[in-house]
Amino acid sequence: MENLREFITSLEGKGWLRHIDVEVDPSWEIGAICRENFNRGGPALVFSKINGFKTPLVVGVLGSVPSYALALGCGSNFPEIAKKWESAFARPIKAVEVNAKEAPCKEVKLKEVNLYADPFPVPRWHPLDAGPELGTFHGVITKDPETGWINMGTYRNQILDKDKVGCLSPPYKHIAYHIRKWASLGKKTMPVAIAVGLDPYLNMVAVSGVPAEVDEYDIAGGLKGAPIKVVKAETSDLLVPTNAEIILEGEMPIDEFWPEEGPFGEFHGYMGEIQRNSPFIKIHQITHRRSPYFQGTYEGRPPHESGIARGIGRSCVLYEHLRRSGCPGVKDVCVTVGGAAGLHAVVSIKKSFPGHARCVMALVWGYNVLFCKHVVVVDEDIDVWNPFMVEWAIATRVQASRDVTIVENAHTGVLDPSQVSSKRGWSDWLGIDATIPDEHYKRDNSTFPPFADPPEEIMGKVRQNWSKYGLE
């Protein structure tokens, strides 16, 4: 799929997208509709009539596992999705630069910047938000001025003025690496572009925590199976996706800050705090496709679209991190949606040495882009995507004094509400070794109890005879 519009058409064909054609109020109604729709496991939505705007708003295109798999052209199951990500990391495809005349994102060039007018029908997603939040499901694009490494990530962009947006940039995020690099070269500003209304592959990578020094464009190309088409921005040498619905171009002051940004209803379900002296972006130029869509999503308590997209993508990225680390025996990874798609991870391993599970915990904690503070390690017989099985492993294989590890005063995301305001960014880490404690049984001159279930040979025969039992 080349763009958001093609994806919308595909979702419509499946019956997985609905148009809301009655007028809705962006100040309170849209966010509440999205919350209820995600609670019900509903379809993607296109709000066609938003009070005060002509531009339609798209929400929820990656809000389910089937829609995520549809974009990738694979089965609606985690093993097949994971294979697509593995292939993308193994065989990334470089973006291809095209001429500006071939770029739909440049069809219209606005004469003035006004983020309170079309094409920006940005709702107040939550009643307690400080203002309309432009950045919820988009890509903020920056570049390392020395190496050329391009980063595209989803960062909080509150509309602060008609030509300014905030940009929440914690020090462990890749955009912050770029800010520090530009500052080290004595630069006063950093070029920034914001792409809104993306193809599904760019949406996937922008929220997944791709490793540093790896271009999201290349991994998106690997997921797509073809190069992402990019074009040079109007006001800088940044490369932006040609098929985006809207492009905002500007610059971030290096040594100038906005007094307050936020609060905003965050991915974990609580209000994110006010950020004082926040980085911000001055917007100088806006281009867009003819009759563009604006794309955003509702953040908050799971389930929701970004939880699905981040949970799947971050699981695959974390698996890749563990693979690159050289850690043996890693079988599967799940960054759980219920754990806010970042705070909890479950990893299955083929255990091969004492302390193997703790090595895995340390490596997960060390991947600071994802801020996973709770890690459960299970044996390969446990499906990490099945919370029932994970709970069973914890209940039957864990002794707290033996198998629970706590590391005090470590790192976490700055938005983690479990930590008091004065200590945000710091957290204790919790690791649970829920693998079979066979080495401890050996020291006790005993063996762990065998499984009570019938062996697979017998179960296979029963499955073959299932229809004979009158059960189909």
CSV table of C-alpha atoms in Angstrom, one decimal:
chain,number,residue,atom,x,y,z
A,1,MET,CA,0.0,0.0,0.0
A,2,GLU,CA,1.5,3.3,-1.1
A,3,ASN,CA,-0.4,5.7,1.2
A,4,LEU,CA,-3.1,6.2,3.8
A,5,ARG,CA,-5.8,6.5,1.2
A,6,GLU,CA,-5.1,3.0,-0.2
A,7,PHE,CA,-5.2,1.6,3.3
A,8,ILE,CA,-8.5,3.3,4.0
A,9,THR,CA,-9.9,1.7,0.9
A,10,SER,CA,-8.7,-1.7,1.9
A,11,LEU,CA,-10.2,-1.4,5.4
A,12,GLU,CA,-13.5,-0.3,3.8
A,13,GLY,CA,-13.5,-3.4,1.6
A,14,LYS,CA,-13.2,-5.6,4.7
A,15,GLY,CA,-15.9,-3.7,6.6
A,16,TRP,CA,-13.3,-2.6,9.1
A,17,LEU,CA,-13.8,1.2,8.7
A,18,ARG,CA,-16.9,3.4,9.3
A,19,HIS,CA,-17.6,7.0,8.3
A,20,ILE,CA,-19.3,9.2,10.8
A,21,ASP,CA,-21.2,11.7,8.7
A,22,VAL,CA,-23.1,13.5,11.5
A,23,GLU,CA,-21.4,16.7,12.7
A,24,VAL,CA,-19.3,16.2,15.8
A,25,ASP,CA,-17.7,18.7,18.3
A,26,PRO,CA,-13.9,18.5,18.4
A,27,SER,CA,-13.8,20.2,21.9
A,28,TRP,CA,-15.3,17.1,23.7
A,29,GLU,CA,-17.2,14.7,21.4
A,30,ILE,CA,-14.5,13.1,19.2
A,31,GLY,CA,-12.4,11.9,22.1
A,32,ALA,CA,-15.3,10.3,23.9
A,33,ILE,CA,-16.5,8.6,20.7
A,34,CYS,CA,-13.0,7.2,20.2
A,35,ARG,CA,-12.8,6.0,23.8
A,36,GLU,CA,-16.0,4.1,23.5
A,37,ASN,CA,-15.1,2.7,20.1
A,38,PHE,CA,-11.9,1.3,21.3
A,39,ASN,CA,-13.6,-0.1,24.4
A,40,ARG,CA,-15.9,-2.0,22.1
A,41,GLY,CA,-13.2,-3.2,19.8
A,42,GLY,CA,-14.7,-1.2,17.0
A,43,PRO,CA,-13.6,-0.3,13.5
A,44,ALA,CA,-11.4,2.5,12.2
A,45,LEU,CA,-13.3,5.8,12.0
A,46,VAL,CA,-13.4,8.7,9.6
A,47,PHE,CA,-15.0,11.8,11.0
A,48,SER,CA,-16.3,13.6,7.9
A,49,LYS,CA,-18.1,16.6,9.5
A,50,ILE,CA,-16.2,18.2,12.3
A,51,ASN,CA,-17.6,21.5,13.6
A,52,GLY,CA,-15.5,24.4,12.2
A,53,PHE,CA,-13.5,22.3,9.7
A,54,LYS,CA,-13.7,20.8,6.3
A,55,THR,CA,-10.8,18.3,6.6
A,56,PRO,CA,-11.8,14.8,7.7
A,57,LEU,CA,-10.1,13.1,10.6
A,58,VAL,CA,-9.0,9.4,10.5
A,59,VAL,CA,-8.6,7.4,13.7
A,60,GLY,CA,-7.9,3.7,14.3
A,61,VAL,CA,-6.5,2.3,11.1
A,62,LEU,CA,-4.1,0.1,13.0
A,63,GLY,CA,-6.4,-0.4,15.9
A,64,SER,CA,-6.6,-4.2,15.6
A,65,VAL,CA,-4.3,-7.1,14.9
A,66,PRO,CA,-6.2,-8.0,11.7
A,67,SER,CA,-5.8,-4.5,10.3
A,68,TYR,CA,-2.1,-4.5,11.3
A,69,ALA,CA,-1.7,-7.8,9.5
A,70,LEU,CA,-3.7,-6.6,6.5
A,71,ALA,CA,-1.2,-3.8,5.9
A,72,LEU,CA,1.7,-6.3,6.1
A,73,GLY,CA,-0.1,-8.8,3.8
A,74,CYS,CA,0.3,-11.7,6.3
A,75,GLY,CA,-1.9,-13.9,8.5
A,76,SER,CA,-3.5,-12.3,11.5
A,77,ASN,CA,-1.2,-13.9,14.1
A,78,PHE,CA,1.9,-12.8,15.9
A,79,PRO,CA,4.3,-15.4,14.4
A,80,GLU,CA,3.6,-14.3,10.9
A,81,ILE,CA,3.8,-10.6,11.9
A,82,ALA,CA,7.1,-11.2,13.7
A,83,LYS,CA,8.5,-12.8,10.5
A,84,LYS,CA,7.7,-9.6,8.6
A,85,TRP,CA,9.6,-7.5,11.1
A,86,GLU,CA,12.5,-10.0,11.2
A,87,SER,CA,12.7,-9.7,7.4
A,88,ALA,CA,12.6,-5.9,7.6
A,89,PHE,CA,15.6,-5.9,10.0
A,90,ALA,CA,17.5,-8.5,8.0
A,91,ARG,CA,16.8,-6.8,4.6
A,92,PRO,CA,16.0,-3.1,5.1
A,93,ILE,CA,15.2,-1.2,1.9
A,94,LYS,CA,16.6,2.3,1.4
A,95,ALA,CA,14.2,5.1,0.7
A,96,VAL,CA,14.2,6.5,-2.8
A,97,GLU,CA,14.2,10.3,-3.4
A,98,VAL,CA,11.9,11.6,-6.1
A,99,ASN,CA,11.4,14.9,-7.8
A,100,ALA,CA,9.1,17.4,-6.1
A,101,LYS,CA,6.8,17.3,-9.1
A,102,GLU,CA,6.1,13.6,-8.3
A,103,ALA,CA,5.3,14.3,-4.7
A,104,PRO,CA,1.6,14.4,-3.8
A,105,CYS,CA,2.4,16.0,-0.4
A,106,LYS,CA,3.4,19.1,-2.3
A,107,GLU,CA,0.2,19.5,-4.3
A,108,VAL,CA,-0.9,22.5,-2.2
A,109,LYS,CA,1.4,25.0,-0.5
A,110,LEU,CA,-0.3,27.2,2.1
A,111,LYS,CA,0.5,30.9,2.1
A,112,GLU,CA,0.3,31.2,5.8
A,113,VAL,CA,0.6,29.0,8.9
A,114,ASN,CA,-2.4,28.6,11.1
A,115,LEU,CA,-2.6,25.4,13.1
A,116,TYR,CA,-6.1,26.3,14.4
A,117,ALA,CA,-7.6,26.1,10.9
A,118,ASP,CA,-7.9,23.5,8.1
A,119,PRO,CA,-6.3,21.1,7.4
A,120,PHE,CA,-5.9,20.6,11.2
A,121,PRO,CA,-9.2,19.5,12.8
A,122,VAL,CA,-7.3,18.6,15.9
A,123,PRO,CA,-9.6,17.7,18.8
A,124,ARG,CA,-9.2,18.1,22.5
A,125,TRP,CA,-8.8,14.4,22.9
A,126,HIS,CA,-9.3,14.4,26.7
A,127,PRO,CA,-11.2,16.9,28.9
A,128,LEU,CA,-8.1,17.8,31.0
A,129,ASP,CA,-5.7,18.3,28.0
A,130,ALA,CA,-4.0,21.7,28.0
A,131,GLY,CA,-5.0,22.2,24.3
A,132,PRO,CA,-5.4,20.4,21.0
A,133,GLU,CA,-2.7,17.8,20.5
A,134,LEU,CA,-1.5,17.6,16.9
A,135,GLY,CA,1.0,14.8,17.4
A,136,THR,CA,-0.6,11.5,18.4
A,137,PHE,CA,-0.1,9.2,15.3
A,138,HIS,CA,2.4,10.9,13.0
A,139,GLY,CA,6.1,11.2,12.3
A,140,VAL,CA,8.5,13.9,13.6
A,141,ILE,CA,11.6,13.9,11.3
A,142,THR,CA,15.1,15.0,12.3
A,143,LYS,CA,18.6,14.3,11.0
A,144,ASP,CA,22.0,13.9,12.6
A,145,PRO,CA,24.0,16.8,11.0
A,146,GLU,CA,27.2,14.7,10.8
A,147,THR,CA,26.2,11.1,10.0
A,148,GLY,CA,22.9,11.8,8.1
A,149,TRP,CA,21.0,9.3,10.3
A,150,ILE,CA,17.3,10.2,9.9
A,151,ASN,CA,15.0,9.6,12.8
A,152,MET,CA,11.2,9.5,12.5
A,153,GLY,CA,9.4,9.2,15.8
A,154,THR,CA,6.0,10.0,17.3
A,155,TYR,CA,6.4,12.7,19.9
A,156,ARG,CA,3.9,14.8,21.8
A,157,ASN,CA,3.1,18.0,19.8
A,158,GLN,CA,0.6,20.2,21.6
A,159,ILE,CA,-0.5,23.2,19.5
A,160,LEU,CA,0.9,26.2,21.5
A,161,ASP,CA,0.2,29.0,19.0
A,162,LYS,CA,-1.0,29.3,15.4
A,163,ASP,CA,2.6,28.6,14.2
A,164,LYS,CA,4.2,26.7,17.2
A,165,VAL,CA,3.9,23.2,18.6
A,166,GLY,CA,5.5,21.6,21.7
A,167,CYS,CA,7.8,18.6,21.4
A,168,LEU,CA,8.2,16.3,24.4
A,169,SER,CA,11.8,15.2,24.0
A,170,PRO,CA,13.0,13.0,26.9
A,171,PRO,CA,16.8,12.7,27.0
A,172,TYR,CA,16.7,9.0,26.1
A,173,LYS,CA,14.7,9.5,22.9
A,174,HIS,CA,16.5,9.7,19.6
A,175,ILE,CA,15.2,13.2,18.8
A,176,ALA,CA,17.1,14.3,22.0
A,177,TYR,CA,20.3,12.7,20.6
A,178,HIS,CA,19.9,14.9,17.5
A,179,ILE,CA,19.2,18.0,19.6
A,180,ARG,CA,22.4,17.5,21.5
A,181,LYS,CA,24.4,16.9,18.3
A,182,TRP,CA,23.1,20.1,16.8
A,183,ALA,CA,23.9,22.0,20.0
A,184,SER,CA,27.5,20.5,20.1
A,185,LEU,CA,28.1,22.0,16.7
A,186,GLY,CA,27.1,25.4,17.9
A,187,LYS,CA,23.9,25.5,16.0
A,188,LYS,CA,21.0,27.7,17.3
A,189,THR,CA,18.2,25.7,15.6
A,190,MET,CA,17.6,22.2,14.4
A,191,PRO,CA,15.5,21.6,11.2
A,192,VAL,CA,12.3,19.6,11.9
A,193,ALA,CA,9.5,18.2,9.7
A,194,ILE,CA,6.3,16.7,10.8
A,195,ALA,CA,4.5,14.3,8.5
A,196,VAL,CA,0.8,13.6,9.1
A,197,GLY,CA,-1.4,11.0,7.4
A,198,LEU,CA,1.2,8.3,6.8
A,199,ASP,CA,1.2,4.9,5.0
A,200,PRO,CA,0.8,2.1,7.6
A,201,TYR,CA,4.5,1.1,7.5
A,202,LEU,CA,5.7,4.5,8.6
A,203,ASN,CA,3.1,4.6,11.3
A,204,MET,CA,4.4,1.2,12.5
A,205,VAL,CA,8.0,2.1,12.7
A,206,ALA,CA,7.4,5.6,14.1
A,207,VAL,CA,6.0,4.2,17.4
A,208,SER,CA,8.2,1.1,17.8
A,209,GLY,CA,11.5,2.3,19.2
A,210,VAL,CA,13.7,1.2,16.2
A,211,PRO,CA,17.4,1.1,17.4
A,212,ALA,CA,19.6,4.2,17.3
A,213,GLU,CA,21.5,4.9,14.0
A,214,VAL,CA,18.9,2.9,12.0
A,215,ASP,CA,16.7,4.9,9.7
A,216,GLU,CA,13.0,4.3,10.2
A,217,TYR,CA,12.5,4.8,6.4
A,218,ASP,CA,14.7,1.7,5.7
A,219,ILE,CA,12.8,-0.5,8.2
A,220,ALA,CA,9.5,0.7,6.8
A,221,GLY,CA,10.7,-0.1,3.3
A,222,GLY,CA,11.5,-3.6,4.6
A,223,LEU,CA,8.0,-4.0,6.0
A,224,LYS,CA,6.5,-2.8,2.8
A,225,GLY,CA,8.7,-4.8,0.6
A,226,ALA,CA,9.5,-1.7,-1.5
A,227,PRO,CA,11.3,1.6,-1.0
A,228,ILE,CA,9.5,4.4,0.8
A,229,LYS,CA,9.4,7.4,-1.6
A,230,VAL,CA,10.8,10.6,-0.1
A,231,VAL,CA,11.3,14.2,-1.3
A,232,LYS,CA,13.3,17.1,-0.1
A,233,ALA,CA,11.5,19.5,2.1
A,234,GLU,CA,10.8,23.1,1.0
A,235,THR,CA,12.8,24.8,3.8
A,236,SER,CA,15.6,22.4,4.6
A,237,ASP,CA,17.4,19.3,3.3
A,238,LEU,CA,15.3,16.9,5.3
A,239,LEU,CA,13.6,14.1,3.4
A,240,VAL,CA,9.9,13.8,3.9
A,241,PRO,CA,7.5,11.0,2.8
A,242,THR,CA,6.0,11.9,-0.6
A,243,ASN,CA,2.7,10.2,0.1
A,244,ALA,CA,2.0,11.9,3.4
A,245,GLU,CA,-1.3,13.8,3.6
A,246,ILE,CA,0.3,16.9,5.3
A,247,ILE,CA,3.9,18.1,5.8
A,248,LEU,CA,4.8,20.8,8.4
A,249,GLU,CA,8.3,22.2,8.2
A,250,GLY,CA,10.1,24.3,10.7
A,251,GLU,CA,12.9,24.4,13.2
A,252,MET,CA,13.5,23.8,16.9
A,253,PRO,CA,15.3,26.4,18.8
A,254,ILE,CA,18.3,24.8,20.7
A,255,ASP,CA,18.5,27.2,23.6
A,256,GLU,CA,15.0,28.6,23.7
A,257,PHE,CA,12.1,26.9,25.5
A,258,TRP,CA,8.3,27.2,25.9
A,259,PRO,CA,7.4,27.9,29.6
A,260,GLU,CA,4.8,25.1,29.8
A,261,GLU,CA,3.7,22.2,27.6
A,262,GLY,CA,0.9,19.8,28.6
A,263,PRO,CA,-0.8,18.2,30.4
A,264,PHE,CA,-2.1,15.5,28.0
A,265,GLY,CA,-3.9,12.2,28.5
A,266,GLU,CA,-1.2,9.7,27.9
A,267,PHE,CA,-0.8,6.2,26.6
A,268,HIS,CA,-0.8,4.7,30.1
A,269,GLY,CA,-4.3,6.0,30.9
A,270,TYR,CA,-3.5,9.0,33.1
A,271,MET,CA,-2.8,12.6,32.6
A,272,GLY,CA,0.8,13.3,31.7
A,273,GLU,CA,2.3,16.1,33.7
A,274,ILE,CA,3.0,19.7,32.7
A,275,GLN,CA,6.5,19.9,31.1
A,276,ARG,CA,8.2,23.1,32.0
A,277,ASN,CA,10.8,24.8,29.8
A,278,SER,CA,9.8,22.4,27.0
A,279,PRO,CA,11.4,22.2,23.5
A,280,PHE,CA,9.1,23.5,20.8
A,281,ILE,CA,9.0,23.8,17.0
A,282,LYS,CA,8.4,27.0,15.0
A,283,ILE,CA,6.4,26.0,11.8
A,284,HIS,CA,7.4,28.0,8.7
A,285,GLN,CA,5.8,26.1,5.9
A,286,ILE,CA,2.9,23.7,5.3
A,287,THR,CA,2.2,21.6,2.2
A,288,HIS,CA,-0.4,19.0,1.7
A,289,ARG,CA,-2.3,16.8,-0.7
A,290,ARG,CA,-5.4,18.0,-2.4
A,291,SER,CA,-8.4,17.3,-0.1
A,292,PRO,CA,-6.2,15.9,2.7
A,293,TYR,CA,-7.0,13.7,5.6
A,294,PHE,CA,-5.8,14.5,9.0
A,295,GLN,CA,-4.7,11.5,11.0
A,296,GLY,CA,-4.6,11.2,14.8
A,297,THR,CA,-5.5,8.7,17.5
A,298,TYR,CA,-6.9,8.6,21.0
A,299,GLU,CA,-4.3,7.9,23.7
A,300,GLY,CA,-5.4,6.8,27.2
A,301,ARG,CA,-6.0,3.6,29.0
A,302,PRO,CA,-5.6,0.5,26.8
A,303,PRO,CA,-7.1,-0.8,24.6
A,304,HIS,CA,-6.5,1.7,21.8
A,305,GLU,CA,-4.8,2.0,18.5
A,306,SER,CA,-1.4,3.1,19.6
A,307,GLY,CA,-1.3,0.3,22.2
A,308,ILE,CA,-1.8,-2.3,19.4
A,309,ALA,CA,0.7,-0.6,17.1
A,310,ARG,CA,3.3,0.0,19.8
A,311,GLY,CA,2.8,-3.4,21.5
A,312,ILE,CA,3.3,-5.4,18.3
A,313,GLY,CA,6.2,-3.2,16.9
A,314,ARG,CA,8.0,-2.9,20.2
A,315,SER,CA,7.8,-6.7,20.8
A,316,CYS,CA,9.5,-7.2,17.4
A,317,VAL,CA,12.1,-4.5,18.0
A,318,LEU,CA,12.9,-5.8,21.5
A,319,TYR,CA,13.3,-9.3,20.0
A,320,GLU,CA,15.8,-7.8,17.5
A,321,HIS,CA,17.7,-6.1,20.3
A,322,LEU,CA,18.0,-9.4,22.1
A,323,ARG,CA,19.1,-11.1,19.0
A,324,ARG,CA,21.8,-8.5,18.2
A,325,SER,CA,23.0,-8.7,21.8
A,326,GLY,CA,24.1,-12.3,21.2
A,327,CYS,CA,21.9,-13.7,24.0
A,328,PRO,CA,21.2,-17.3,23.1
A,329,GLY,CA,17.9,-19.1,23.3
A,330,VAL,CA,15.4,-16.3,23.0
A,331,LYS,CA,12.2,-17.7,21.4
A,332,ASP,CA,9.6,-14.9,21.6
A,333,VAL,CA,8.9,-11.5,23.1
A,334,CYS,CA,5.7,-9.7,24.0
A,335,VAL,CA,5.7,-6.1,25.1
A,336,THR,CA,2.2,-6.3,26.5
A,337,VAL,CA,-0.6,-4.0,25.5
A,338,GLY,CA,-2.1,-4.0,29.0
A,339,GLY,CA,1.3,-2.9,30.3
A,340,ALA,CA,0.9,0.3,28.3
A,341,ALA,CA,2.9,-1.2,25.4
A,342,GLY,CA,6.2,-0.3,27.0
A,343,LEU,CA,6.3,-0.8,30.8
A,344,HIS,CA,5.9,-4.7,30.8
A,345,ALA,CA,7.6,-7.3,28.7
A,346,VAL,CA,7.4,-11.1,28.7
A,347,VAL,CA,10.3,-13.1,27.1
A,348,SER,CA,10.4,-16.9,26.4
A,349,ILE,CA,13.7,-18.7,26.3
A,350,LYS,CA,15.2,-22.1,25.9
A,351,LYS,CA,17.1,-22.0,29.1
A,352,SER,CA,20.6,-23.3,28.8
A,353,PHE,CA,22.6,-22.1,31.8
A,354,PRO,CA,22.0,-20.9,35.4
A,355,GLY,CA,21.2,-17.2,35.5
A,356,HIS,CA,20.0,-17.2,31.9
A,357,ALA,CA,16.7,-15.6,32.8
A,358,ARG,CA,18.5,-12.8,34.7
A,359,CYS,CA,20.8,-12.1,31.7
A,360,VAL,CA,17.7,-11.6,29.6
A,361,MET,CA,16.2,-9.2,32.2
A,362,ALA,CA,19.3,-7.1,32.2
A,363,LEU,CA,19.3,-6.8,28.4
A,364,VAL,CA,15.6,-5.8,28.3
A,365,TRP,CA,16.2,-3.2,31.0
A,366,GLY,CA,19.1,-1.9,29.1
A,367,TYR,CA,17.1,-1.1,26.0
A,368,ASN,CA,16.3,2.4,27.3
A,369,VAL,CA,14.2,3.5,24.4
A,370,LEU,CA,11.4,1.3,25.5
A,371,PHE,CA,11.6,1.8,29.3
A,372,CYS,CA,10.4,-1.7,30.2
A,373,LYS,CA,10.6,-1.7,34.0
A,374,HIS,CA,8.9,-5.1,34.6
A,375,VAL,CA,10.2,-8.2,32.8
A,376,VAL,CA,8.9,-11.8,33.1
A,377,VAL,CA,11.0,-14.6,31.6
A,378,VAL,CA,9.3,-17.9,30.9
A,379,ASP,CA,10.2,-21.2,29.3
A,380,GLU,CA,9.6,-21.9,25.6
A,381,ASP,CA,6.5,-23.9,26.4
A,382,ILE,CA,4.7,-20.7,27.4
A,383,ASP,CA,3.0,-18.6,24.8
A,384,VAL,CA,4.1,-15.0,25.8
A,385,TRP,CA,1.1,-13.6,24.0
A,386,ASN,CA,-1.3,-15.6,26.2
A,387,PRO,CA,-1.6,-13.8,29.6
A,388,PHE,CA,-3.4,-16.9,31.0
A,389,MET,CA,-0.3,-19.1,30.3
A,390,VAL,CA,2.1,-16.4,31.6
A,391,GLU,CA,0.1,-16.2,34.9
A,392,TRP,CA,0.1,-20.0,35.1
A,393,ALA,CA,3.9,-20.1,34.8
A,394,ILE,CA,4.3,-17.4,37.5
A,395,ALA,CA,1.8,-19.2,39.8
A,396,THR,CA,3.4,-22.7,39.5
A,397,ARG,CA,7.2,-22.0,38.9
A,398,VAL,CA,8.0,-19.0,41.0
A,399,GLN,CA,9.2,-18.6,44.6
A,400,ALA,CA,9.4,-14.9,45.4
A,401,SER,CA,12.6,-14.9,47.5
A,402,ARG,CA,14.3,-17.0,44.9
A,403,ASP,CA,13.0,-15.9,41.5
A,404,VAL,CA,12.1,-12.2,41.9
A,405,THR,CA,14.8,-9.6,41.3
A,406,ILE,CA,14.5,-5.9,42.2
A,407,VAL,CA,16.9,-3.3,41.0
A,408,GLU,CA,16.4,0.0,42.9
A,409,ASN,CA,16.8,3.6,41.5
A,410,ALA,CA,17.0,2.6,37.8
A,411,HIS,CA,15.6,4.2,34.7
A,412,THR,CA,12.1,4.5,33.3
A,413,GLY,CA,10.1,6.8,31.1
A,414,VAL,CA,9.4,10.3,32.3
A,415,LEU,CA,5.7,9.8,31.9
A,416,ASP,CA,5.4,6.8,34.2
A,417,PRO,CA,2.7,7.8,36.7
A,418,SER,CA,3.7,5.2,39.3
A,419,GLN,CA,6.6,7.4,40.3
A,420,VAL,CA,6.2,10.7,42.2
A,421,SER,CA,6.7,13.9,40.3
A,422,SER,CA,10.1,14.8,41.9
A,423,LYS,CA,11.5,11.4,40.8
A,424,ARG,CA,10.1,11.1,37.3
A,425,GLY,CA,12.5,9.2,35.0
A,426,TRP,CA,13.7,7.0,37.9
A,427,SER,CA,12.2,3.7,38.8
A,428,ASP,CA,12.8,0.3,40.4
A,429,TRP,CA,13.1,-2.6,38.0
A,430,LEU,CA,11.2,-5.9,38.7
A,431,GLY,CA,12.2,-9.2,37.1
A,432,ILE,CA,10.4,-12.5,37.5
A,433,ASP,CA,12.1,-15.7,36.6
A,434,ALA,CA,9.1,-17.9,35.8
A,435,THR,CA,11.1,-20.7,34.2
A,436,ILE,CA,11.0,-24.2,35.6
A,437,PRO,CA,13.4,-24.2,38.6
A,438,ASP,CA,15.2,-27.4,37.5
A,439,GLU,CA,18.6,-26.4,38.9
A,440,HIS,CA,17.1,-25.9,42.3
A,441,TYR,CA,15.4,-29.2,42.2
A,442,LYS,CA,18.8,-30.8,41.2
A,443,ARG,CA,20.4,-29.4,44.3
A,444,ASP,CA,17.6,-30.9,46.3
A,445,ASN,CA,18.2,-34.3,44.7
A,446,SER,CA,14.7,-34.3,43.1
A,447,THR,CA,13.1,-33.4,39.9
A,448,PHE,CA,10.4,-31.0,38.9
A,449,PRO,CA,7.0,-32.7,38.6
A,450,PRO,CA,6.0,-33.9,35.1
A,451,PHE,CA,3.1,-32.4,33.2
A,452,ALA,CA,-0.2,-33.9,34.0
A,453,ASP,CA,-1.6,-33.5,30.5
A,454,PRO,CA,-1.7,-36.4,28.1
A,455,PRO,CA,1.3,-36.6,25.8
A,456,GLU,CA,1.1,-35.0,22.3
A,457,GLU,CA,1.0,-38.4,20.6
A,458,ILE,CA,-2.4,-39.1,22.3
A,459,MET,CA,-3.7,-35.6,21.9
A,460,GLY,CA,-2.9,-35.8,18.2
A,461,LYS,CA,-5.0,-38.9,17.9
A,462,VAL,CA,-7.9,-37.3,19.8
A,463,ARG,CA,-7.8,-34.3,17.5
A,464,GLN,CA,-8.0,-36.5,14.4
A,465,ASN,CA,-11.0,-38.3,15.9
A,466,TRP,CA,-12.7,-35.1,17.0
A,467,SER,CA,-15.5,-35.2,14.5
A,468,LYS,CA,-16.2,-38.8,15.4
A,469,TYR,CA,-17.0,-37.7,18.9
A,470,GLY,CA,-19.8,-35.5,17.5
A,471,LEU,CA,-18.0,-32.3,18.7
A,472,GLU,CA,-17.8,-30.6,15.3
